[in-house]
Coordinates of C-alpha atoms in Angstrom, one line a residue:
Chain A
X2 CA 0.3 -0.1 -0.2
X3 CA 3.1 2.5 0.9
X4 CA 4.8 1.2 -2.2
X5 CA 1.7 2.3 -4.3
X6 CA 1.2 5.7 -2.3
X7 CA 5.0 6.6 -2.9
X8 CA 4.3 5.4 -6.8
X9 CA 1.6 7.9 -7.0
X10 CA 3.7 10.9 -5.5
X11 CA 6.2 10.1 -8.1
X12 CA 4.2 10.2 -10.8
X13 CA 2.1 13.7 -9.3
X14 CA 5.8 15.0 -8.6
X15 CA 7.3 14.1 -11.9
X16 CA 4.5 15.2 -13.9
X17 CA 4.0 18.8 -11.9
X18 CA 7.6 19.3 -12.7
X19 CA 7.1 18.6 -16.2
X20 CA 4.1 21.1 -16.4
X21 CA 6.0 23.5 -14.7
X22 CA 8.8 23.5 -17.3
X23 CA 6.7 23.3 -19.7
X24 CA 5.1 26.8 -18.6
X25 CA 8.3 28.2 -17.7
X26 CA 8.7 28.0 -21.7
X27 CA 5.3 29.4 -22.4
X28 CA 6.0 32.1 -20.1
X29 CA 9.6 33.0 -21.5
X30 CA 7.6 33.2 -24.8
X31 CA 4.9 35.2 -24.1
X32 CA 7.6 37.5 -22.2
X33 CA 10.2 37.8 -24.9
X34 CA 9.3 36.3 -28.3
X35 CA 5.5 36.9 -28.6
X36 CA 6.0 40.5 -30.0
X37 CA 7.9 39.1 -33.0
X38 CA 7.4 35.4 -33.5
X39 CA 4.2 33.0 -33.6
X40 CA 4.2 29.3 -32.9
X41 CA 3.0 28.2 -36.4
X42 CA 2.8 31.1 -38.8
X43 CA 5.5 33.3 -40.1
X44 CA 5.4 37.0 -38.2
X45 CA 8.1 39.5 -38.3
X46 CA 10.4 36.6 -37.3
X47 CA 10.1 33.1 -38.4
X48 CA 7.3 30.8 -37.0
X49 CA 8.5 28.3 -34.0
X50 CA 7.0 25.6 -36.2
X51 CA 10.1 26.3 -38.9
X52 CA 12.6 27.1 -36.6
X53 CA 12.0 23.3 -35.0
X54 CA 11.8 21.7 -38.3
X55 CA 15.1 22.9 -39.4
X56 CA 17.4 23.4 -36.6
X57 CA 19.2 21.8 -33.6
X58 CA 18.8 22.7 -30.1
X59 CA 22.1 23.6 -30.4
X60 CA 21.3 26.2 -32.9
X61 CA 18.4 27.4 -31.2
X62 CA 19.8 27.9 -28.2
X63 CA 22.8 30.0 -29.7
X64 CA 20.6 32.3 -31.7
X65 CA 18.5 32.8 -28.8
X66 CA 21.8 34.1 -26.5
X67 CA 23.7 35.7 -29.4
X68 CA 22.0 36.4 -32.5
X69 CA 24.4 38.8 -34.0
X70 CA 27.0 35.7 -33.8
X71 CA 24.9 33.1 -35.6
X72 CA 22.6 34.6 -37.8
X73 CA 25.0 34.0 -40.8
X74 CA 26.0 30.5 -40.4
X75 CA 22.0 29.7 -40.3
X76 CA 21.6 31.5 -43.4
X77 CA 20.0 34.7 -42.9
X78 CA 21.1 37.8 -44.8
X79 CA 20.1 40.0 -41.8
X80 CA 19.6 40.5 -38.2
X81 CA 16.6 42.1 -36.6
X82 CA 16.7 39.8 -33.5
X83 CA 18.0 41.2 -30.3
X84 CA 20.1 39.1 -28.0
X85 CA 19.2 37.3 -24.8
X86 CA 22.0 36.3 -23.6
X87 CA 20.8 37.2 -20.0
X88 CA 18.7 34.1 -20.1
X89 CA 20.1 31.5 -18.1
X90 CA 20.7 27.4 -19.1
X91 CA 17.5 26.7 -17.4
X92 CA 15.1 29.4 -19.2
X93 CA 17.4 28.4 -22.5
X94 CA 16.4 24.8 -22.1
X95 CA 12.5 25.5 -21.5
X96 CA 12.1 27.9 -24.1
X97 CA 13.6 25.4 -26.4
X98 CA 11.8 23.0 -25.0
X99 CA 8.4 25.2 -25.9
X100 CA 9.9 26.0 -29.4
X101 CA 10.5 22.2 -29.9
X102 CA 6.7 21.7 -28.9
X103 CA 5.5 22.6 -32.6
X104 CA 8.1 20.3 -34.2
X105 CA 6.0 18.5 -37.1
X106 CA 5.5 14.9 -35.5
X107 CA 6.5 12.3 -38.0
Chain B
X4 CA -55.8 66.8 -38.4
X5 CA -55.5 64.0 -36.1
X6 CA -54.8 61.6 -39.1
X7 CA -51.9 64.1 -40.3
X8 CA -50.5 64.3 -36.5
X9 CA -50.5 60.5 -36.2
X10 CA -48.5 60.3 -39.7
X11 CA -46.0 63.0 -38.3
X12 CA -45.4 61.1 -34.9
X13 CA -44.9 57.9 -36.6
X14 CA -42.2 59.5 -39.1
X15 CA -40.7 61.2 -36.0
X16 CA -40.7 57.6 -34.1
X17 CA -39.1 55.8 -37.0
X18 CA -36.6 58.4 -37.7
X19 CA -35.5 58.0 -34.0
X20 CA -35.1 54.3 -34.4
X21 CA -33.0 55.0 -37.8
X22 CA -30.9 57.3 -36.0
X23 CA -30.2 55.7 -32.8
X24 CA -29.0 52.8 -34.5
X25 CA -26.3 55.2 -36.3
X26 CA -24.0 55.2 -33.3
X27 CA -20.2 53.7 -33.5
X28 CA -20.4 49.8 -32.8
X29 CA -16.9 48.4 -31.0
X30 CA -15.2 45.3 -32.3
X31 CA -12.6 43.5 -30.4
X32 CA -10.3 41.2 -31.7
X33 CA -10.3 37.9 -29.3
X34 CA -6.6 37.2 -30.2
X35 CA -6.7 33.4 -28.6
X36 CA -10.5 32.6 -29.4
X37 CA -10.9 33.0 -33.1
X38 CA -13.9 35.5 -32.4
X39 CA -14.8 39.2 -33.0
X40 CA -16.6 40.8 -29.9
X41 CA -19.1 42.8 -30.4
X42 CA -19.7 46.0 -27.8
X43 CA -23.1 48.0 -29.0
X44 CA -24.7 50.8 -26.8
X45 CA -22.1 49.9 -23.9
X46 CA -23.0 46.5 -23.9
X47 CA -20.9 43.0 -25.0
X48 CA -23.4 42.0 -27.2
X49 CA -22.3 39.3 -29.5
X50 CA -19.0 37.6 -30.3
X51 CA -18.7 36.7 -34.2
X52 CA -17.2 32.9 -34.0
X53 CA -14.8 30.9 -36.4
X54 CA -12.7 33.6 -37.8
X55 CA -9.2 31.6 -37.6
X56 CA -6.1 32.8 -36.6
X57 CA -6.8 35.8 -34.5
X58 CA -3.4 36.7 -33.6
X59 CA -2.6 39.9 -35.1
X60 CA -6.2 40.2 -36.5
X61 CA -6.8 43.6 -38.3
X62 CA -10.5 44.7 -39.3
X63 CA -11.4 47.6 -41.8
X64 CA -14.6 48.8 -42.8
X65 CA -16.0 50.2 -45.9
X66 CA -19.4 51.2 -46.8
X67 CA -21.9 48.3 -45.0
X68 CA -18.9 45.9 -45.4
X69 CA -16.8 44.7 -42.6
X70 CA -13.4 42.5 -43.7
X71 CA -10.5 41.0 -41.2
X72 CA -7.6 39.8 -41.9
X73 CA -6.1 36.8 -39.7
X74 CA -2.8 35.3 -39.0
X75 CA -2.9 32.2 -40.9
X76 CA -3.9 34.4 -44.3
X77 CA -7.6 34.3 -44.5
X78 CA -9.7 37.0 -45.6
X79 CA -13.0 37.4 -43.9
X80 CA -15.9 39.9 -45.1
X81 CA -18.4 40.2 -42.6
X82 CA -21.8 42.6 -42.3
X83 CA -20.9 44.6 -39.2
X84 CA -25.1 45.3 -39.0
X85 CA -26.2 42.0 -38.6
X86 CA -22.6 40.8 -37.1
X87 CA -22.8 38.0 -39.8
X88 CA -19.7 36.5 -41.2
X89 CA -20.6 36.1 -44.8
X90 CA -17.4 34.5 -46.5
X91 CA -13.8 34.0 -46.4
X92 CA -11.0 33.1 -48.6
X93 CA -7.4 32.1 -47.8
X94 CA -4.6 34.7 -49.6
X95 CA -1.5 33.3 -47.7
X96 CA -0.1 31.1 -44.8
X97 CA 0.3 34.5 -42.9
X98 CA -1.0 38.1 -43.8
X99 CA 0.0 41.2 -42.4
X100 CA -2.0 44.2 -43.9
X101 CA -4.7 45.1 -46.5
X102 CA -6.1 47.8 -47.7
X103 CA -10.1 48.2 -49.1
X104 CA -10.1 50.0 -52.8
X105 CA -13.8 51.2 -54.2
X106 CA -14.0 47.6 -56.0
X107 CA -11.2 45.7 -55.0
X108 CA -8.9 44.4 -51.9
X109 CA -5.5 44.5 -51.7
X110 CA -3.6 42.2 -49.2
X111 CA 0.3 42.0 -48.0
X112 CA 1.5 39.1 -47.3
X113 CA 4.3 37.6 -45.3
X114 CA 4.6 33.7 -46.3
X115 CA 4.0 33.2 -49.5
X116 CA 5.5 36.6 -50.4
X117 CA 2.9 37.9 -52.3
X118 CA 0.5 40.8 -52.7
X119 CA -3.0 39.5 -53.6
X120 CA -5.8 41.3 -54.8
X121 CA -9.5 40.7 -54.4
X122 CA -12.6 42.0 -55.9
X123 CA -15.0 43.0 -53.1
X124 CA -16.9 39.7 -52.6
X125 CA -13.3 37.9 -52.0
X126 CA -12.6 36.3 -55.7
X127 CA -8.8 36.4 -56.7
X128 CA -8.1 38.7 -59.3
X129 CA -4.6 38.9 -59.7
X130 CA -1.2 37.7 -57.7
X131 CA 1.9 40.1 -57.5
X132 CA 4.7 38.3 -56.5
X133 CA 7.3 40.2 -54.9
X134 CA 10.1 37.7 -53.6
X135 CA 9.9 39.2 -49.8
X136 CA 7.2 39.8 -46.8
X137 CA 4.9 42.9 -47.7
X138 CA 4.4 45.5 -45.1
X139 CA 2.8 49.0 -45.5
X140 CA 0.4 48.7 -48.0
X141 CA -1.4 52.0 -48.9
X142 CA -3.4 53.6 -52.0
X143 CA -3.2 57.0 -53.6
X144 CA -4.7 57.4 -56.1
X145 CA -4.4 54.9 -58.6
X146 CA -1.2 53.5 -56.8
X147 CA -1.0 50.5 -55.0
X148 CA 1.9 51.2 -52.3
X149 CA 3.9 48.7 -50.1
X150 CA 7.4 48.1 -49.0
X151 CA 9.3 44.5 -49.5
X152 CA 10.8 43.9 -45.8
X153 CA 13.0 41.1 -46.9
X154 CA 14.4 43.0 -50.3
X155 CA 14.7 47.1 -48.9
X156 CA 12.4 47.9 -51.7
X157 CA 9.1 50.0 -52.0
X158 CA 6.6 48.9 -55.2
X159 CA 4.6 51.3 -56.7
X160 CA 1.8 49.7 -58.9
X161 CA -0.2 51.5 -61.0
X162 CA -4.3 50.4 -61.6
X163 CA -3.9 50.5 -65.5
X164 CA -7.6 49.6 -65.7
X165 CA -8.7 52.4 -63.3
X166 CA -11.7 53.2 -65.2
X167 CA -13.0 49.5 -65.3
X168 CA -14.9 47.3 -63.5
X169 CA -12.0 45.8 -61.7
X170 CA -8.4 47.0 -61.6
X171 CA -5.1 45.4 -63.1
X172 CA -2.1 46.9 -61.4
X173 CA 1.2 46.7 -62.9
X174 CA 5.0 47.8 -61.6
X175 CA 5.1 51.6 -62.2
X176 CA 8.3 52.3 -59.8
X177 CA 10.4 49.8 -58.1
X178 CA 12.7 51.7 -55.5
X179 CA 15.6 49.9 -54.3
X180 CA 17.9 50.2 -51.0
X181 CA 15.6 52.6 -49.3
X182 CA 17.3 51.1 -45.9
X183 CA 17.4 48.1 -44.4
X184 CA 14.1 46.2 -43.3
X185 CA 10.8 48.3 -44.0
X186 CA 8.1 47.2 -41.5
X187 CA 5.4 49.6 -41.4
X188 CA 3.8 52.8 -43.2
X189 CA 1.6 55.2 -43.2
X190 CA 0.0 57.5 -46.0
X191 CA -0.5 61.5 -45.4
X192 CA -1.9 63.2 -48.9
X193 CA 0.8 62.5 -51.4
X194 CA 3.7 61.1 -48.7
X195 CA 4.3 57.6 -48.2
X196 CA 6.2 57.2 -45.0
X197 CA 8.2 54.2 -44.1
X198 CA 9.6 52.5 -41.5
X199 CA 13.0 51.4 -41.1
X200 CA 13.8 48.6 -38.4
X201 CA 17.8 48.3 -38.9
X202 CA 18.4 51.7 -40.1
X203 CA 18.8 55.2 -37.8
X204 CA 15.7 56.5 -40.7
X205 CA 12.6 56.7 -41.6
X206 CA 11.7 57.1 -45.6
X207 CA 9.4 59.3 -47.5
X208 CA 8.4 59.1 -50.9
X209 CA 6.5 61.8 -52.3
X210 CA 3.8 60.5 -54.4
X211 CA 3.4 63.1 -56.9
X212 CA 6.9 63.3 -57.9
X213 CA 8.5 60.4 -57.3
X214 CA 11.2 61.2 -55.6
X215 CA 12.3 59.1 -52.5
X216 CA 14.2 60.3 -49.6
X217 CA 15.5 59.4 -46.1
X218 CA 14.9 61.8 -42.9
X219 CA 17.7 61.0 -40.1
X220 CA 16.5 59.9 -36.5
X221 CA 18.7 60.8 -33.5
X222 CA 18.2 57.3 -31.7
X223 CA 20.8 57.1 -29.7
X224 CA 21.6 53.4 -28.3
X225 CA 19.0 50.7 -29.1
X226 CA 17.6 48.7 -26.5
X227 CA 16.1 45.3 -26.9
X228 CA 12.7 45.4 -29.1
X229 CA 10.0 43.0 -27.8
X230 CA 7.4 44.2 -30.3
X231 CA 7.3 46.2 -33.5
X232 CA 5.8 49.4 -33.4
X233 CA 2.6 50.0 -35.7
X234 CA 3.7 52.6 -37.5
X235 CA 0.8 52.8 -39.6
X236 CA -0.9 54.3 -36.7
X237 CA 1.6 57.1 -36.7
X238 CA -0.4 60.2 -36.0
X239 CA -0.4 62.9 -38.0
X240 CA -1.7 66.3 -36.6
X241 CA -2.2 69.6 -38.0
X242 CA 1.4 70.6 -37.4
X243 CA 3.3 67.4 -36.5
X244 CA 4.2 63.9 -37.7
X245 CA 4.2 62.0 -34.5
X246 CA 6.8 58.7 -34.7
X247 CA 7.3 55.9 -32.5
X248 CA 11.3 55.3 -32.0
X249 CA 12.1 51.7 -32.7
X250 CA 14.2 50.6 -29.9
X251 CA 14.4 54.1 -27.7
X252 CA 11.9 55.2 -25.4
X253 CA 11.2 57.9 -27.4
X254 CA 8.5 59.6 -29.6
X255 CA 10.0 61.9 -32.2
X256 CA 7.9 64.9 -33.5
X257 CA 8.5 66.5 -36.8
X258 CA 6.8 68.8 -38.9
X259 CA 4.9 68.2 -41.9
X260 CA 8.2 69.0 -44.2
X261 CA 9.9 66.3 -42.0
X262 CA 12.0 68.9 -40.1
X263 CA 13.1 67.9 -37.0
X264 CA 11.5 69.7 -33.9
X265 CA 11.9 67.4 -31.2
X266 CA 11.6 64.1 -29.5
X267 CA 9.4 63.2 -26.3
X268 CA 11.0 61.1 -23.7
X269 CA 8.6 58.7 -22.7
X270 CA 7.9 55.9 -20.3
X271 CA 8.9 52.7 -22.5
X272 CA 9.8 51.7 -26.2
X273 CA 6.8 53.0 -27.8
X274 CA 4.3 50.4 -30.1
X275 CA 1.0 52.7 -30.8
X276 CA 0.8 56.4 -30.8
X277 CA -2.9 57.6 -31.6
X278 CA -4.2 61.3 -31.7
X279 CA -7.4 62.0 -30.3
X280 CA -10.2 63.0 -32.9
X281 CA -9.7 66.8 -31.7
X282 CA -5.9 66.2 -32.3
X283 CA -5.2 67.7 -28.8
X284 CA -4.0 64.5 -27.4
X285 CA -1.8 61.5 -28.0
X286 CA -2.2 58.4 -26.7
X287 CA 1.0 56.2 -26.2
X288 CA 1.2 52.5 -25.5
X289 CA 4.0 50.7 -25.0
X290 CA 6.0 47.1 -25.2
X291 CA 8.1 44.2 -23.0
X292 CA 7.7 45.3 -19.3
X293 CA 6.0 48.6 -20.2
X294 CA 2.8 47.0 -21.5
X295 CA 0.6 48.0 -18.8
X296 CA 1.6 52.1 -19.1
X297 CA -0.1 54.3 -21.5
X298 CA 1.0 58.3 -21.8
X299 CA -1.0 61.0 -22.9
X300 CA 0.9 63.8 -24.2
X301 CA -0.5 67.5 -25.0
X302 CA 0.2 67.8 -28.6
X303 CA 0.3 72.0 -27.9
X304 CA 3.4 71.5 -25.2
X305 CA 4.4 68.5 -26.1
X306 CA 4.4 67.2 -22.2
X307 CA 2.9 64.5 -20.9
X308 CA 0.0 65.1 -19.0
X309 CA -0.7 61.6 -17.8
X310 CA 0.4 58.2 -17.0
X311 CA -1.8 55.4 -16.9
X312 CA -0.5 52.2 -15.2
X313 CA -3.2 49.4 -15.9
X314 CA -3.7 45.9 -14.3
X315 CA -2.6 44.3 -17.3
X316 CA -1.0 44.8 -20.9
X317 CA -2.2 46.9 -23.1
X318 CA -2.5 46.0 -27.0
X319 CA -3.8 48.7 -28.3
X320 CA -6.1 52.0 -28.2
X321 CA -8.8 53.9 -30.0
X322 CA -10.0 57.0 -29.4
X323 CA -14.1 57.0 -29.9
X324 CA -15.0 59.4 -32.9
X325 CA -18.5 59.5 -31.5
X326 CA -18.4 59.9 -28.1
X327 CA -15.9 61.5 -25.7
X328 CA -14.2 58.2 -24.9
X329 CA -10.9 56.3 -25.4
X330 CA -10.8 52.7 -25.3
X331 CA -8.1 50.6 -23.8
X332 CA -7.4 46.7 -24.8
X333 CA -6.5 45.0 -21.6
X334 CA -5.4 42.1 -22.7
X335 CA -4.0 40.1 -19.8
X336 CA -6.9 41.0 -17.6
X337 CA -9.3 40.1 -20.3
X338 CA -11.3 43.1 -20.4
X339 CA -11.6 46.6 -22.5
X340 CA -12.1 49.7 -20.5
X341 CA -13.7 53.0 -21.6
X342 CA -12.4 55.9 -20.2
X343 CA -14.7 59.0 -20.2
X344 CA -12.3 62.0 -21.7
X345 CA -15.1 64.9 -22.0
X346 CA -13.3 66.9 -19.3
X347 CA -10.5 69.5 -20.4
X348 CA -7.6 68.0 -17.8
X349 CA -6.6 64.8 -18.5
X350 CA -6.1 64.5 -15.1
X351 CA -9.7 64.0 -14.5
X352 CA -10.5 61.5 -17.3
X353 CA -12.3 58.7 -15.5
X354 CA -13.0 54.8 -15.8
X355 CA -16.7 54.4 -17.2
X356 CA -17.3 51.2 -18.4
X357 CA -15.9 47.5 -18.6
X358 CA -16.4 45.1 -20.9
X359 CA -15.1 41.6 -20.0
X360 CA -13.6 40.5 -23.6
X361 CA -11.3 37.3 -23.4
X362 CA -7.6 37.8 -24.4
X363 CA -8.6 41.4 -26.0
X364 CA -6.4 42.7 -28.6
X365 CA -7.4 45.5 -31.4
X366 CA -10.0 47.5 -31.3
X367 CA -12.1 48.7 -34.3
X368 CA -14.7 51.0 -34.8
X369 CA -17.6 50.9 -37.1
X370 CA -19.8 53.9 -37.5
X371 CA -22.9 53.8 -40.0
X372 CA -22.8 57.7 -40.6
X373 CA -19.3 58.1 -41.4
X374 CA -19.5 54.8 -43.9
X375 CA -22.0 56.4 -46.1

């Protein structure tokens, strides 16, 4: 009985951690990205869907942190995106996870 | 005699009913709900639903027709009086702006890099391929003017069938190397004025002479921009152009010959600058951490008279043309507010109405009187 209780607690905790991580990504999107990017449609910046479909996680994080350093290697002619070098690694992971939510499911 | 009086009273009552209906109706984009909220006689009375992706939706009116473009590229025609959706047509995967001509619509698209021409019943007429995302679409005489964000160009198309039933646009003049990343524009009489995201200038075309010039902006150090200003809302008063800075906490003031007058330091990076109908007040909205603020500037003294702080993000403001109200769309509080602005002193303006509108965004006004 005690084992079932502990298992249930573990599931609840891991699920809530997952939701917290996801909501952190969405919160960061709404705080920083939302004015220029849309999840699935081209806007002033490319959609998260198109980014997730053609970029690696490392490329996504590098572009968020310092786009002036990466935009040419990613094939963009110009850069209009500001740097978000003030995001910590956990925030970068959460935001990248959120972007990857829109990757096409194969 | 009695019959005459009776007839007179009947006519009077009919005219008063018709007159009563000739007022401003408020349409509010519900950003996350694919719905257009309707506020009528100070009550939220309806929602027009199934409007596709309503992020950044734009509504315009001409005559008795209402049109919307959506983030996912639909153009929707609706009746602003009956509040019914009439027809829809998808022009692209992502549309950004449009303009309504007498017998056509022109839609500027992002995703498929075209400008699409439709008739007023949304039948496709012409597709103009530009190889760029397109912004700042305007009309002047028989010209259709828009800017190409990815190629740093402005295209002037001419309607060579201006007197025919339907238009046919051909490229009349292309301005190249106009500056970096045009993102929006306004038109004032013969002047097409374009904002440049990555250049410290604005661009101005005189559409009578077809001459282009750049006007330098004293921008200073560019801050991080979290929302692109809406330069279509640039405000033009009798004496001045008010222009929100890109990435700087300023509103620039120019005279009508684009001589620099001054810059007004404001609360944050401006998004919308909107003049009151009497041109006495300029409302300025902001982005980032300053989304909850709106400032009111006296257009005579160019001083900030009042700073509002709301309990949520302000995504749009609109001055009523019909009554003494200023409307605020408080997106994260899910409400639209109407402040009574009848007092000459903005410090005495007061909150008169609140309407619950989920994830409220753009506010658009339809007035059958002015649409006649």
